[in-house]
């Protein structure tokens, strides 16, 4: 059975689809006023301040932790800088019980949902309070209570997983959806194709949220794809698609709110492409001066998503300069104090090396563990993180 | 008890699992109304509806990625990969995702409900891409369970155990036996334990170990060897990962000799892992080198399939050489 409903022509006519240009949806200007014809989404003062607080928290955390990495206190870090509106705006438009499957540059979602500075720090330092038991690199956060699936490094693997998760939500009749975040580079992986096509065929309540920030490490978007961004691919899967200004909190919020309605009420998966810019380096291991100009970055600094929201809040008289100063100072102090505390906590106990591989430790692995303990008892000075623990007889 | 072939036993297991738990879902390429290219999912869509037994687009990485998400959500996905030869596009989802889901999240999330079924093995003129036995690739991946049944009774009991096991499980079905292997299968629900090898026949001279379709080959070889007066202990490993070292080691401590056989190529095959471990455990008791009778280190050939495969004659010769060493 063919599903193509095409008419017949009698001369070979090719098309590259260029006639279908996807517009960019915008609401908020940089000065905090709205574009003509735009109508702000219904966000009350309390929610607006919750969003803004998460944006500033993310920015402050990112600045301080990059500095901590530079000082050698932390092995690795990745910033969300410049993308706070895209991430937090979309998360804020969801129900807090909706599942989030992220790539790695979405710590703003966690900040919005109430992940504490302590919880961030415990993961970054992999101490005994880290939910992930110190097993993954920094920034690979996860929280079951906040419905934030643990991050993994392989790119795009979470995209078809989101499709499956959303299918389960639909089958359970939960009236929840799954949002899956990924960069425009990850969208080149085969798993992007797999996940979107399956979502459209099986009609799952999922929102595919692409952060098109112009770069995948050093690779500019024009070396990533030849087409007009990621959004046109949505047509190929027959998926409801929208492109938004990713530095525009209100546009992102309104688009995601509408997408959620389509997903949850009609089981129509949605593709959102948020146009933004990765203002920071790719990670603490990257130096962007090797592949892009300061002038280019300066253009985007002018479009800072946090300043734009601050301007909007100030115009609404929901925020003041003194509140801003107080918040910045309080967050900086809290981040520093929490970092000191997290750094001092002991590492996870030695047995976390072998637990959770399976639900139970298999006999062969248990033998390896016993052998390791005997070895550490013999060379305690070489294993300062575990020696005391082993000698206590654990 | 009912007489069933292996496909009927697998179909029966899926039917029982779906009836017992409405979160069990079967999907893959052509598994829907058609019931799968081998008919393992026959009538399941008709019985449980299109939402619980369905076709997916033709994309193995998608099938397993989807299954990972579904398992993380709390459903019980039983994903089918049409041939084990085509599981490699999903290698990343299985090795980097399924296997590491629980560990990397500190047990906040897991995909323990996941079962992946795939027909494997040669002997059906399948050439390079309808004959492979990829278990050793996955045996190098902590976090997975790998199960291979040898007959209908085992297939049903081990599949039900795999579906209910709280760890992601690969279930490789010897397709050469799908219709060829017929036997008595208990009605209703029963499970056979994972990570437990089964001693099929006790003996004193040599331990002969294998899994899946290779157990038939071992039976024939052992029959020949016993006529020569060699007493063989026959073990079906059943679970490749985590494997039952104790049962095998105990047997070799008694017999002093070990022959391991599998269809997959020699180099890097799972027999190498078994041989190294048993050599370590049973060094002072071994009376001959551990023999490995396997496929050759070639891609799986079409016309010279019989020459390539470790058949009963090759296994018999290895038993004889081991005992007479």
XYZ file of C-alpha atoms in Angstrom:
719
model
C 0.000 0.000 0.000
C 1.521 3.294 -1.049
C 0.830 6.310 1.099
C 1.922 8.834 -1.513
C -0.962 10.990 -2.703
C 0.814 12.722 -5.531
C -0.468 13.979 -8.839
C 1.131 12.930 -12.088
C 3.293 15.194 -14.279
C 4.778 14.485 -17.687
C 8.057 16.406 -17.610
C 10.854 15.795 -15.066
C 10.539 18.546 -12.498
C 12.964 18.478 -9.578
C 12.527 20.395 -6.357
C 14.921 20.924 -3.459
C 12.149 22.288 -1.261
C 13.654 25.784 -1.155
C 10.242 27.341 -1.777
C 9.116 26.207 1.667
C 10.912 28.711 3.903
C 10.061 28.247 7.545
C 9.563 31.561 9.369
C 10.949 32.333 12.830
C 8.406 33.009 15.551
C 9.314 35.967 17.802
C 7.478 37.863 20.527
C 9.938 39.752 22.700
C 12.344 42.466 21.568
C 15.683 42.924 23.287
C 14.418 46.071 25.048
C 11.682 44.051 26.740
C 8.772 45.265 24.579
C 6.673 43.007 22.378
C 6.640 42.882 18.574
C 3.496 44.301 17.018
C 0.850 41.616 16.562
C 2.381 39.363 19.179
C 0.484 38.447 22.306
C 2.431 37.458 25.410
C 1.662 34.027 26.840
C -0.204 33.875 30.105
C 2.655 33.907 32.615
C 1.879 35.328 36.035
C 4.399 37.162 38.186
C 5.204 34.147 40.324
C 5.986 31.964 37.315
C 7.917 34.744 35.588
C 10.139 35.122 38.621
C 10.581 31.347 38.948
C 11.766 31.319 35.325
C 14.051 34.305 35.804
C 15.522 32.851 38.971
C 16.354 29.625 37.125
C 17.969 31.596 34.281
C 20.210 33.586 36.604
C 21.025 30.526 38.709
C 22.129 28.675 35.586
C 24.288 31.596 34.431
C 25.936 32.100 37.815
C 26.536 28.377 38.294
C 28.056 28.132 34.811
C 30.397 31.085 35.343
C 31.623 29.896 38.723
C 32.042 26.265 37.747
C 33.937 27.060 34.560
C 36.263 29.127 36.747
C 36.519 26.195 39.176
C 37.477 23.927 36.292
C 40.123 26.439 35.204
C 41.515 26.377 38.762
C 41.768 22.595 38.578
C 39.090 21.989 41.208
C 36.814 20.201 38.740
C 37.699 17.801 35.907
C 35.252 19.045 33.285
C 32.412 21.485 32.703
C 29.885 22.557 30.055
C 28.003 25.865 30.055
C 24.483 26.632 28.891
C 25.329 30.309 28.308
C 23.179 32.011 25.679
C 20.658 29.175 25.597
C 18.910 29.776 28.915
C 15.709 31.132 27.348
C 15.388 28.183 24.971
C 15.850 25.602 27.702
C 14.084 27.193 30.636
C 11.308 28.729 28.531
C 10.395 25.343 27.086
C 10.622 23.491 30.396
C 8.468 26.139 32.074
C 5.725 25.569 29.478
C 5.471 21.918 30.467
C 3.869 20.194 33.389
C 6.486 19.412 36.049
C 5.505 15.730 35.757
C 6.421 15.600 32.038
C 9.600 13.689 31.276
C 12.699 15.541 30.157
C 15.360 13.751 28.118
C 18.259 16.074 27.566
C 21.587 16.079 25.752
C 23.903 17.810 28.272
C 23.476 21.584 27.853
C 20.107 21.727 29.591
C 20.988 22.271 33.251
C 18.523 25.181 33.121
C 15.657 22.658 33.062
C 16.859 21.200 36.334
C 17.334 24.635 37.871
C 13.748 25.465 36.907
C 12.367 22.270 38.402
C 14.113 22.891 41.712
C 17.360 20.924 41.571
C 19.345 22.530 44.392
C 22.836 23.969 44.160
C 23.858 21.152 46.495
C 22.488 18.572 44.066
C 24.357 20.167 41.149
C 27.590 20.254 43.141
C 27.336 16.668 44.381
C 27.188 15.466 40.783
C 29.964 17.780 39.590
C 32.308 16.560 42.307
C 31.071 12.950 42.232
C 30.926 12.773 46.003
C 29.056 10.279 48.195
C 25.831 12.268 47.850
C 25.833 12.245 44.049
C 22.726 10.385 42.848
C 24.874 8.922 40.069
C 27.384 7.589 42.646
C 30.281 9.400 41.024
C 30.223 7.185 37.961
C 29.711 9.740 35.201
C 31.568 12.849 34.101
C 30.454 16.224 35.443
C 27.234 17.732 33.999
C 25.704 14.261 33.412
C 22.858 15.048 35.804
C 19.770 12.977 36.495
C 16.811 13.237 38.840
C 13.976 10.742 39.077
C 11.953 12.936 41.416
C 12.163 15.856 38.959
C 11.484 13.622 35.924
C 14.833 14.411 34.347
C 16.365 11.361 32.708
C 20.061 10.859 33.493
C 22.273 12.326 30.773
C 24.608 10.126 28.744
C 27.424 11.224 26.464
C 26.537 9.352 23.226
C 24.741 11.970 21.143
C 21.123 11.570 20.025
C 20.602 8.184 21.709
C 17.934 9.838 23.858
C 15.849 10.805 20.800
C 14.318 7.386 19.936
C 14.238 6.669 23.677
C 11.986 9.701 24.096
C 9.701 8.255 21.429
C 9.488 4.995 23.370
C 8.989 6.766 26.689
C 6.186 8.868 25.214
C 4.571 5.749 23.742
C 4.514 4.304 27.253
C 2.943 7.497 28.585
C 0.253 7.309 25.906
C -0.442 3.640 26.668
C -0.652 4.408 30.390
C -3.165 7.187 29.694
C -1.065 9.488 31.843
C -1.792 12.735 29.921
C 1.919 13.493 30.198
C 4.408 14.071 27.430
C 8.149 13.766 26.936
C 10.367 16.594 25.747
C 13.690 15.643 24.232
C 16.454 18.200 23.781
C 19.314 17.882 21.306
C 21.675 20.121 19.403
C 21.716 20.673 15.646
C 24.870 18.559 15.451
C 23.219 15.589 17.184
C 20.398 15.876 14.639
C 22.831 14.490 12.063
C 22.931 11.158 13.885
C 20.852 8.247 12.622
C 18.985 8.145 15.944
C 17.389 11.519 15.096
C 15.834 10.027 11.986
C 14.828 6.882 13.852
C 13.195 8.754 16.713
C 11.226 11.296 14.686
C 9.983 8.853 12.086
C 8.817 6.384 14.720
C 7.164 9.165 16.722
C 5.171 10.290 13.682
C 4.184 6.757 12.667
C 3.170 5.742 16.191
C 1.705 9.132 17.131
C 3.374 9.628 20.490
C 3.099 12.642 22.814
C 6.686 13.846 22.365
C 8.233 17.255 21.744
C 11.506 17.194 19.833
C 13.329 20.350 20.826
C 16.391 21.232 18.767
C 18.837 23.814 20.101
C 20.304 25.147 16.866
C 23.157 27.159 18.350
C 25.267 27.358 15.210
C 28.089 25.046 16.212
C 28.819 21.437 17.049
C 32.172 21.887 18.817
C 34.110 23.580 15.963
C 31.807 22.557 13.114
C 29.602 25.431 11.942
C 26.012 24.638 10.991
C 26.742 25.102 7.272
C 29.087 22.122 7.459
C 26.458 20.145 9.376
C 23.627 20.324 6.823
C 22.886 21.926 3.483
C 19.206 22.579 4.125
C 17.501 25.497 5.858
C 18.211 24.219 9.352
C 16.570 21.284 11.103
C 12.926 22.387 10.922
C 12.281 21.430 7.250
C 13.011 17.812 8.132
C 9.797 17.793 10.151
C 7.796 17.900 6.877
C 9.483 14.728 5.697
C 8.096 12.917 8.721
C 4.721 14.697 8.561
C 5.364 16.258 11.932
C 3.974 19.563 13.231
C 6.972 21.868 13.113
C 7.821 25.348 14.285
C 10.950 27.516 14.357
C 11.339 30.020 17.185
C 13.806 32.659 18.274
C 15.616 30.670 20.938
C 16.732 33.820 22.743
C 13.128 34.901 23.157
C 11.688 33.429 26.334
C 8.092 34.329 25.503
C 8.179 32.893 21.987
C 9.778 29.666 23.212
C 7.251 29.404 26.033
C 4.230 30.012 23.805
C 5.434 27.605 21.108
C 6.150 24.848 23.625
C 2.830 25.380 25.392
C 1.025 24.933 22.067
C 3.203 21.946 21.194
C 2.370 20.269 24.479
C -1.333 20.673 23.750
C -0.926 18.976 20.360
C 1.164 16.198 21.886
C -0.944 15.411 24.930
C -4.435 16.078 23.586
C -4.010 14.772 20.030
C -0.952 12.514 20.243
C 0.741 14.661 17.604
C 4.496 14.804 18.097
C 6.045 18.228 17.464
C 9.423 19.441 16.244
C 10.623 22.787 17.611
C 13.797 24.349 16.273
C 15.075 27.101 18.568
C 17.551 29.412 16.831
C 20.177 30.510 19.311
C 23.922 30.832 19.763
C 26.375 28.943 21.915
C 27.985 31.942 23.595
C 30.415 29.842 25.655
C 33.008 27.365 24.492
C 31.712 23.881 23.665
C 33.163 22.649 26.954
C 36.011 23.348 29.335
C 38.187 21.332 26.916
C 37.473 23.663 23.978
C 38.727 27.083 22.868
C 36.397 28.667 20.282
C 38.953 31.304 19.234
C 40.375 28.615 16.956
C 37.286 28.558 14.758
C 35.189 31.716 15.191
C 35.616 35.462 15.648
C 35.068 37.671 18.668
C 33.016 39.979 16.436
C 30.600 37.176 15.716
C 30.234 36.444 19.421
C 29.712 40.138 20.168
C 26.672 40.266 17.873
C 25.055 37.536 19.964
C 26.078 39.005 23.270
C 23.815 41.920 22.283
C 20.950 39.405 22.124
C 21.559 37.982 25.601
C 18.380 36.087 26.542
C 18.673 36.890 30.247
C 18.981 40.639 29.734
C 15.970 40.476 27.434
C 13.850 38.870 30.156
C 15.211 41.293 32.741
C 14.102 44.180 30.535
C 10.639 42.644 30.169
C 10.311 42.086 33.939
C 11.508 45.598 34.709
C 8.962 47.105 32.331
C 6.237 45.097 34.064
C 7.539 46.422 37.408
C 8.059 42.823 38.574
C 11.789 43.280 39.024
C 14.198 46.036 40.094
C 17.886 46.806 39.973
C 18.246 46.282 43.702
C 16.513 42.893 43.516
C 18.875 41.985 40.697
C 21.909 42.963 42.737
C 20.657 41.061 45.761
C 19.928 37.897 43.720
C 23.306 37.923 41.963
C 25.194 38.352 45.215
C 23.184 35.724 47.039
C 23.623 33.159 44.255
C 27.352 33.788 43.937
C 27.803 33.340 47.660
C 25.637 30.213 47.712
C 27.484 28.618 44.801
C 30.864 29.235 46.429
C 29.804 27.964 49.841
C 28.120 24.915 48.392
C 31.134 24.131 46.250
C 33.392 24.153 49.298
C 31.005 21.828 51.100
C 30.631 19.414 48.177
C 34.364 19.223 47.617
C 34.925 18.112 51.195
C 32.462 15.228 51.092
C 34.033 11.784 50.711
C 33.866 9.863 47.429
C 31.234 7.138 46.961
C 32.070 3.917 48.833
C 34.124 1.333 46.970
C 31.256 -1.116 46.471
C 29.524 1.381 44.160
C 32.140 0.298 41.624
C 30.289 -3.006 41.188
C 26.693 -2.341 42.237
C 23.974 -1.398 39.708
C 25.753 -3.090 36.795
C 22.899 -5.545 37.283
C 20.142 -5.476 39.883
C 22.407 -7.797 41.895
C 26.168 -8.292 41.804
C 26.845 -11.513 39.833
C 29.254 -14.079 41.386
C 32.023 -13.541 38.848
C 31.971 -9.778 39.447
C 31.855 -10.318 43.169
C 35.070 -12.379 42.909
C 36.713 -9.515 41.057
C 35.600 -7.165 43.811
C 37.008 -9.376 46.581
C 40.283 -9.537 44.685
C 40.333 -5.752 44.358
C 39.743 -5.271 48.081
C 42.632 -7.601 48.933
C 44.826 -5.663 46.522
C 43.881 -2.303 48.035
C 44.621 -3.626 51.525
C 48.092 -4.491 50.257
C 48.711 -1.103 48.615
C 46.605 1.319 50.685
C 48.781 4.355 49.889
C 48.096 3.964 46.187
C 44.315 4.092 46.656
C 43.681 7.013 49.028
C 39.983 7.276 48.051
C 39.180 3.716 49.127
C 41.886 2.448 51.466
C 40.322 3.622 54.731
C 37.009 2.182 53.683
C 38.506 -1.223 52.879
C 40.555 -1.303 56.078
C 37.424 -0.669 58.096
C 36.479 -4.117 56.855
C 33.806 -3.132 54.359
C 2.097 -30.981 28.347
C 1.695 -30.250 24.695
C 3.840 -31.091 21.698
C 5.240 -27.874 20.236
C 8.002 -26.746 17.963
C 10.297 -23.967 19.126
C 8.316 -21.210 17.381
C 5.100 -22.371 18.980
C 6.814 -22.448 22.369
C 8.099 -18.894 21.891
C 4.702 -17.735 20.700
C 3.136 -19.412 23.733
C 5.587 -17.665 26.070
C 4.807 -14.259 24.530
C 1.085 -14.968 24.746
C 1.381 -15.887 28.443
C 3.527 -12.833 29.199
C 1.100 -10.488 27.431
C -1.924 -12.027 29.151
C -0.290 -11.769 32.583
C 0.895 -8.178 32.281
C -0.696 -5.551 30.070
C 2.556 -3.605 30.060
C 4.223 -6.294 27.921
C 4.457 -5.115 24.302
C 5.865 -6.941 21.279
C 7.146 -4.996 18.307
C 9.639 -4.998 15.492
C 9.699 -5.392 11.729
C 6.681 -7.366 10.447
C 5.693 -8.651 13.891
C 2.194 -7.106 13.687
C -0.725 -8.658 11.833
C 1.696 -10.811 9.820
C 3.095 -12.351 13.008
C 6.765 -12.030 12.110
C 8.754 -13.492 9.231
C 9.140 -16.693 11.300
C 5.635 -16.393 12.845
C 6.913 -16.082 16.413
C 4.349 -13.336 17.105
C 1.420 -15.004 15.305
C -2.029 -13.898 16.463
C -0.695 -11.631 19.179
C -1.904 -8.471 17.457
C -5.293 -10.073 16.814
C -5.513 -11.041 20.486
C -3.972 -8.020 22.263
C -4.523 -5.210 19.797
C -2.396 -2.997 17.587
C -1.171 -0.927 20.529
C 0.567 -3.887 22.174
C 1.814 -5.866 19.183
C 2.861 -3.756 16.234
C 5.114 -3.180 13.266
C 7.829 -0.592 13.507
C 9.533 1.247 10.670
C 12.545 -0.626 9.322
C 15.211 0.822 11.626
C 17.016 -1.370 14.148
C 18.603 1.473 16.103
C 15.148 2.974 16.378
C 13.552 -0.262 17.543
C 16.024 -0.634 20.392
C 16.152 3.092 21.206
C 12.339 3.061 21.388
C 12.469 -0.090 23.522
C 14.972 1.496 25.904
C 12.680 4.476 26.427
C 9.645 2.263 26.858
C 11.452 0.108 29.424
C 12.665 3.197 31.311
C 9.041 4.343 31.458
C 8.027 1.095 33.164
C 6.600 -0.929 30.296
C 7.911 -4.380 29.360
C 9.120 -4.144 25.754
C 9.903 -7.387 23.921
C 11.631 -6.076 20.818
C 12.343 -8.312 17.862
C 15.346 -7.895 15.580
C 14.481 -9.853 12.449
C 17.884 -11.570 12.205
C 20.744 -11.344 14.720
C 22.856 -10.314 11.706
C 20.943 -7.011 11.689
C 21.367 -6.200 15.354
C 24.548 -4.216 14.670
C 22.822 -0.926 13.763
C 21.431 -1.118 17.313
C 24.809 -1.968 18.841
C 25.203 1.564 20.223
C 21.745 1.560 21.819
C 22.382 -1.865 23.369
C 25.995 -1.453 24.486
C 26.131 2.239 25.413
C 22.545 2.662 26.541
C 20.669 -0.508 27.615
C 23.667 -2.060 29.336
C 24.705 1.089 31.209
C 21.336 2.650 32.054
C 21.149 1.484 35.657
C 24.830 1.900 36.474
C 25.287 5.388 35.082
C 22.174 6.755 36.779
C 23.061 5.324 40.176
C 19.904 3.197 39.847
C 17.631 6.237 39.476
C 16.537 4.780 36.126
C 16.830 1.379 34.513
C 15.727 -0.569 31.441
C 15.585 -3.885 33.264
C 12.217 -4.740 31.717
C 13.750 -4.860 28.244
C 13.991 -8.120 26.285
C 15.439 -8.274 22.774
C 14.643 -11.379 20.722
C 16.652 -12.269 17.637
C 16.917 -15.412 15.506
C 20.585 -16.418 15.185
C 22.824 -19.133 13.809
C 23.620 -20.950 10.572
C 22.792 -24.161 8.840
C 19.903 -22.789 6.783
C 21.791 -21.621 3.673
C 21.620 -18.093 5.009
C 24.976 -16.900 3.749
C 26.752 -14.013 5.397
C 23.764 -12.116 6.769
C 21.238 -14.729 7.836
C 23.593 -17.009 9.780
C 25.632 -15.082 12.302
C 26.060 -15.826 16.008
C 26.965 -12.474 17.586
C 26.794 -13.441 21.268
C 30.497 -12.805 21.937
C 30.247 -9.146 20.880
C 27.670 -8.613 23.595
C 29.369 -10.870 26.140
C 32.025 -8.144 26.398
C 29.382 -5.760 27.761
C 28.710 -5.663 31.506
C 25.058 -4.935 32.239
C 23.522 -7.269 29.666
C 22.179 -10.774 30.048
C 22.486 -13.118 27.072
C 20.334 -16.232 26.873
C 20.194 -19.002 24.237
C 17.685 -21.890 24.428
C 18.246 -25.340 22.867
C 14.693 -26.703 22.478
C 11.028 -25.695 22.830
C 10.792 -26.439 26.558
C 13.880 -24.336 27.252
C 12.781 -21.604 24.855
C 9.504 -21.010 26.669
C 10.893 -21.200 30.202
C 13.950 -19.089 29.483
C 12.033 -16.489 27.468
C 9.519 -15.993 30.279
C 12.421 -15.684 32.719
C 14.111 -13.154 30.398
C 10.966 -11.028 30.141
C 10.568 -11.029 33.922
C 14.257 -10.572 34.745
C 15.035 -7.071 36.081
C 17.943 -6.642 33.640
C 18.070 -5.996 29.887
C 18.262 -9.395 28.203
C 19.241 -10.534 24.731
C 17.421 -13.715 23.777
C 19.017 -15.431 20.777
C 16.794 -18.047 19.143
C 18.459 -20.813 17.075
C 16.396 -20.418 13.906
C 17.603 -23.733 12.450
C 15.576 -25.363 15.239
C 12.487 -23.136 14.951
C 10.485 -25.884 13.263
C 12.978 -28.751 13.448
C 13.016 -29.002 17.217
C 9.760 -30.444 18.557
C 9.146 -31.530 22.124
C 6.862 -31.624 25.122
C 6.223 -28.196 26.627
C 4.327 -27.657 29.885
C 1.167 -25.616 29.584
C 0.865 -22.291 31.362
C 3.485 -20.190 33.046
C 6.852 -21.573 34.126
C 10.332 -20.099 34.237
C 13.791 -21.585 33.996
C 16.589 -19.898 35.920
C 19.053 -17.567 34.166
C 22.805 -17.807 34.741
C 22.459 -21.512 35.482
C 23.998 -24.073 33.183
C 22.258 -27.439 32.901
C 24.020 -30.782 33.052
C 22.224 -32.884 30.442
C 24.232 -36.027 30.890
C 26.730 -37.016 33.508
C 30.082 -38.482 32.515
C 33.608 -38.943 33.785
C 36.135 -38.598 30.917
C 35.408 -35.242 29.334
C 33.101 -32.275 29.697
C 31.457 -31.166 26.460
C 29.961 -27.671 26.620
C 27.850 -25.666 24.207
C 24.615 -23.746 23.806
C 21.669 -23.326 21.455
C 21.567 -25.321 18.243
C 25.052 -26.633 18.987
C 23.577 -28.896 21.672
C 22.089 -31.134 18.941
C 25.519 -31.350 17.344
C 27.014 -32.257 20.720
C 24.387 -34.989 21.220
C 25.384 -36.677 17.964
C 29.108 -36.342 18.652
C 28.714 -37.706 22.174
C 26.699 -40.639 20.876
C 29.649 -41.519 18.616
C 32.168 -41.001 21.410
C 30.238 -43.129 23.895
C 30.252 -45.992 21.393
C 34.045 -45.759 21.580
C 33.774 -46.033 25.339
C 34.367 -42.368 26.219
C 32.182 -41.162 29.063
C 31.054 -37.597 28.298
C 29.480 -35.044 30.621
C 27.280 -32.755 28.531
C 26.480 -29.216 29.680
C 24.176 -26.645 28.105
C 25.451 -23.240 29.211
C 22.020 -21.625 28.461
C 23.098 -18.194 29.700
C 26.190 -16.670 28.087
C 26.254 -13.623 30.368
C 26.614 -13.702 33.327
C 27.689 -17.311 32.832
C 27.654 -20.177 35.316
C 31.351 -20.646 36.028
C 30.754 -22.888 39.041
C 28.849 -25.653 37.246
C 31.389 -25.808 34.433
C 34.414 -25.670 36.748
C 32.969 -28.359 39.009
C 32.453 -30.613 36.019
C 35.972 -30.082 34.691
C 37.448 -30.700 38.157
C 35.802 -34.111 37.878
C 36.501 -34.986 34.210
C 39.825 -33.170 33.757
C 38.999 -32.345 30.150
C 36.895 -29.732 28.373
C 35.624 -29.347 24.830
C 33.730 -26.123 24.092
C 31.894 -25.646 20.827
C 30.054 -22.766 19.161
C 29.121 -21.730 15.644
C 30.677 -18.272 15.881
C 34.290 -17.769 14.703
C 37.123 -18.930 16.947
C 39.015 -15.702 17.580
C 37.254 -13.620 20.191
C 34.497 -16.209 20.481
C 33.004 -16.927 23.897
C 34.797 -20.295 24.069
C 37.998 -18.300 24.571
C 36.563 -16.713 27.703
C 35.420 -20.071 29.038
C 38.773 -21.717 28.259
C 40.754 -18.981 30.016
C 38.538 -19.027 33.101
C 38.484 -22.814 33.427
C 42.247 -22.996 32.886
C 42.621 -20.593 35.807
C 40.189 -22.476 38.059
C 41.121 -26.044 37.154
C 44.820 -25.797 36.204
C 46.072 -28.680 38.325
C 43.211 -30.938 37.255
C 43.422 -30.524 33.488
C 44.727 -33.558 31.688
C 44.577 -32.169 28.165
C 44.425 -28.745 26.534
C 40.946 -27.205 26.477
C 39.608 -27.732 22.957
C 37.555 -25.184 21.057
C 35.483 -26.427 18.132
C 34.026 -23.408 16.392
C 33.251 -21.745 13.099
C 36.311 -20.632 11.171
C 37.666 -17.096 11.287
C 35.831 -16.175 8.079
C 32.566 -14.454 7.288
C 29.764 -17.030 7.184
C 29.910 -18.653 3.703
C 26.985 -19.843 1.604
C 27.990 -22.859 -0.484
C 30.708 -24.183 1.844
C 28.530 -23.803 4.939
C 28.959 -27.461 5.934
C 32.739 -27.193 5.764
C 32.684 -24.029 7.851
C 30.402 -25.217 10.660
C 31.610 -27.121 13.748
C 29.526 -30.228 13.031
C 29.254 -33.449 15.048
C 32.258 -35.050 13.319
C 34.514 -32.143 14.280
C 33.216 -32.208 17.833
C 33.636 -35.990 17.990
C 37.240 -35.684 16.813
C 37.928 -33.066 19.464
C 36.453 -35.316 22.179
C 38.581 -38.244 21.013
C 41.758 -36.145 20.810
C 41.100 -34.665 24.224
C 40.590 -38.034 25.913
C 43.520 -39.673 24.108
C 45.919 -36.725 24.597
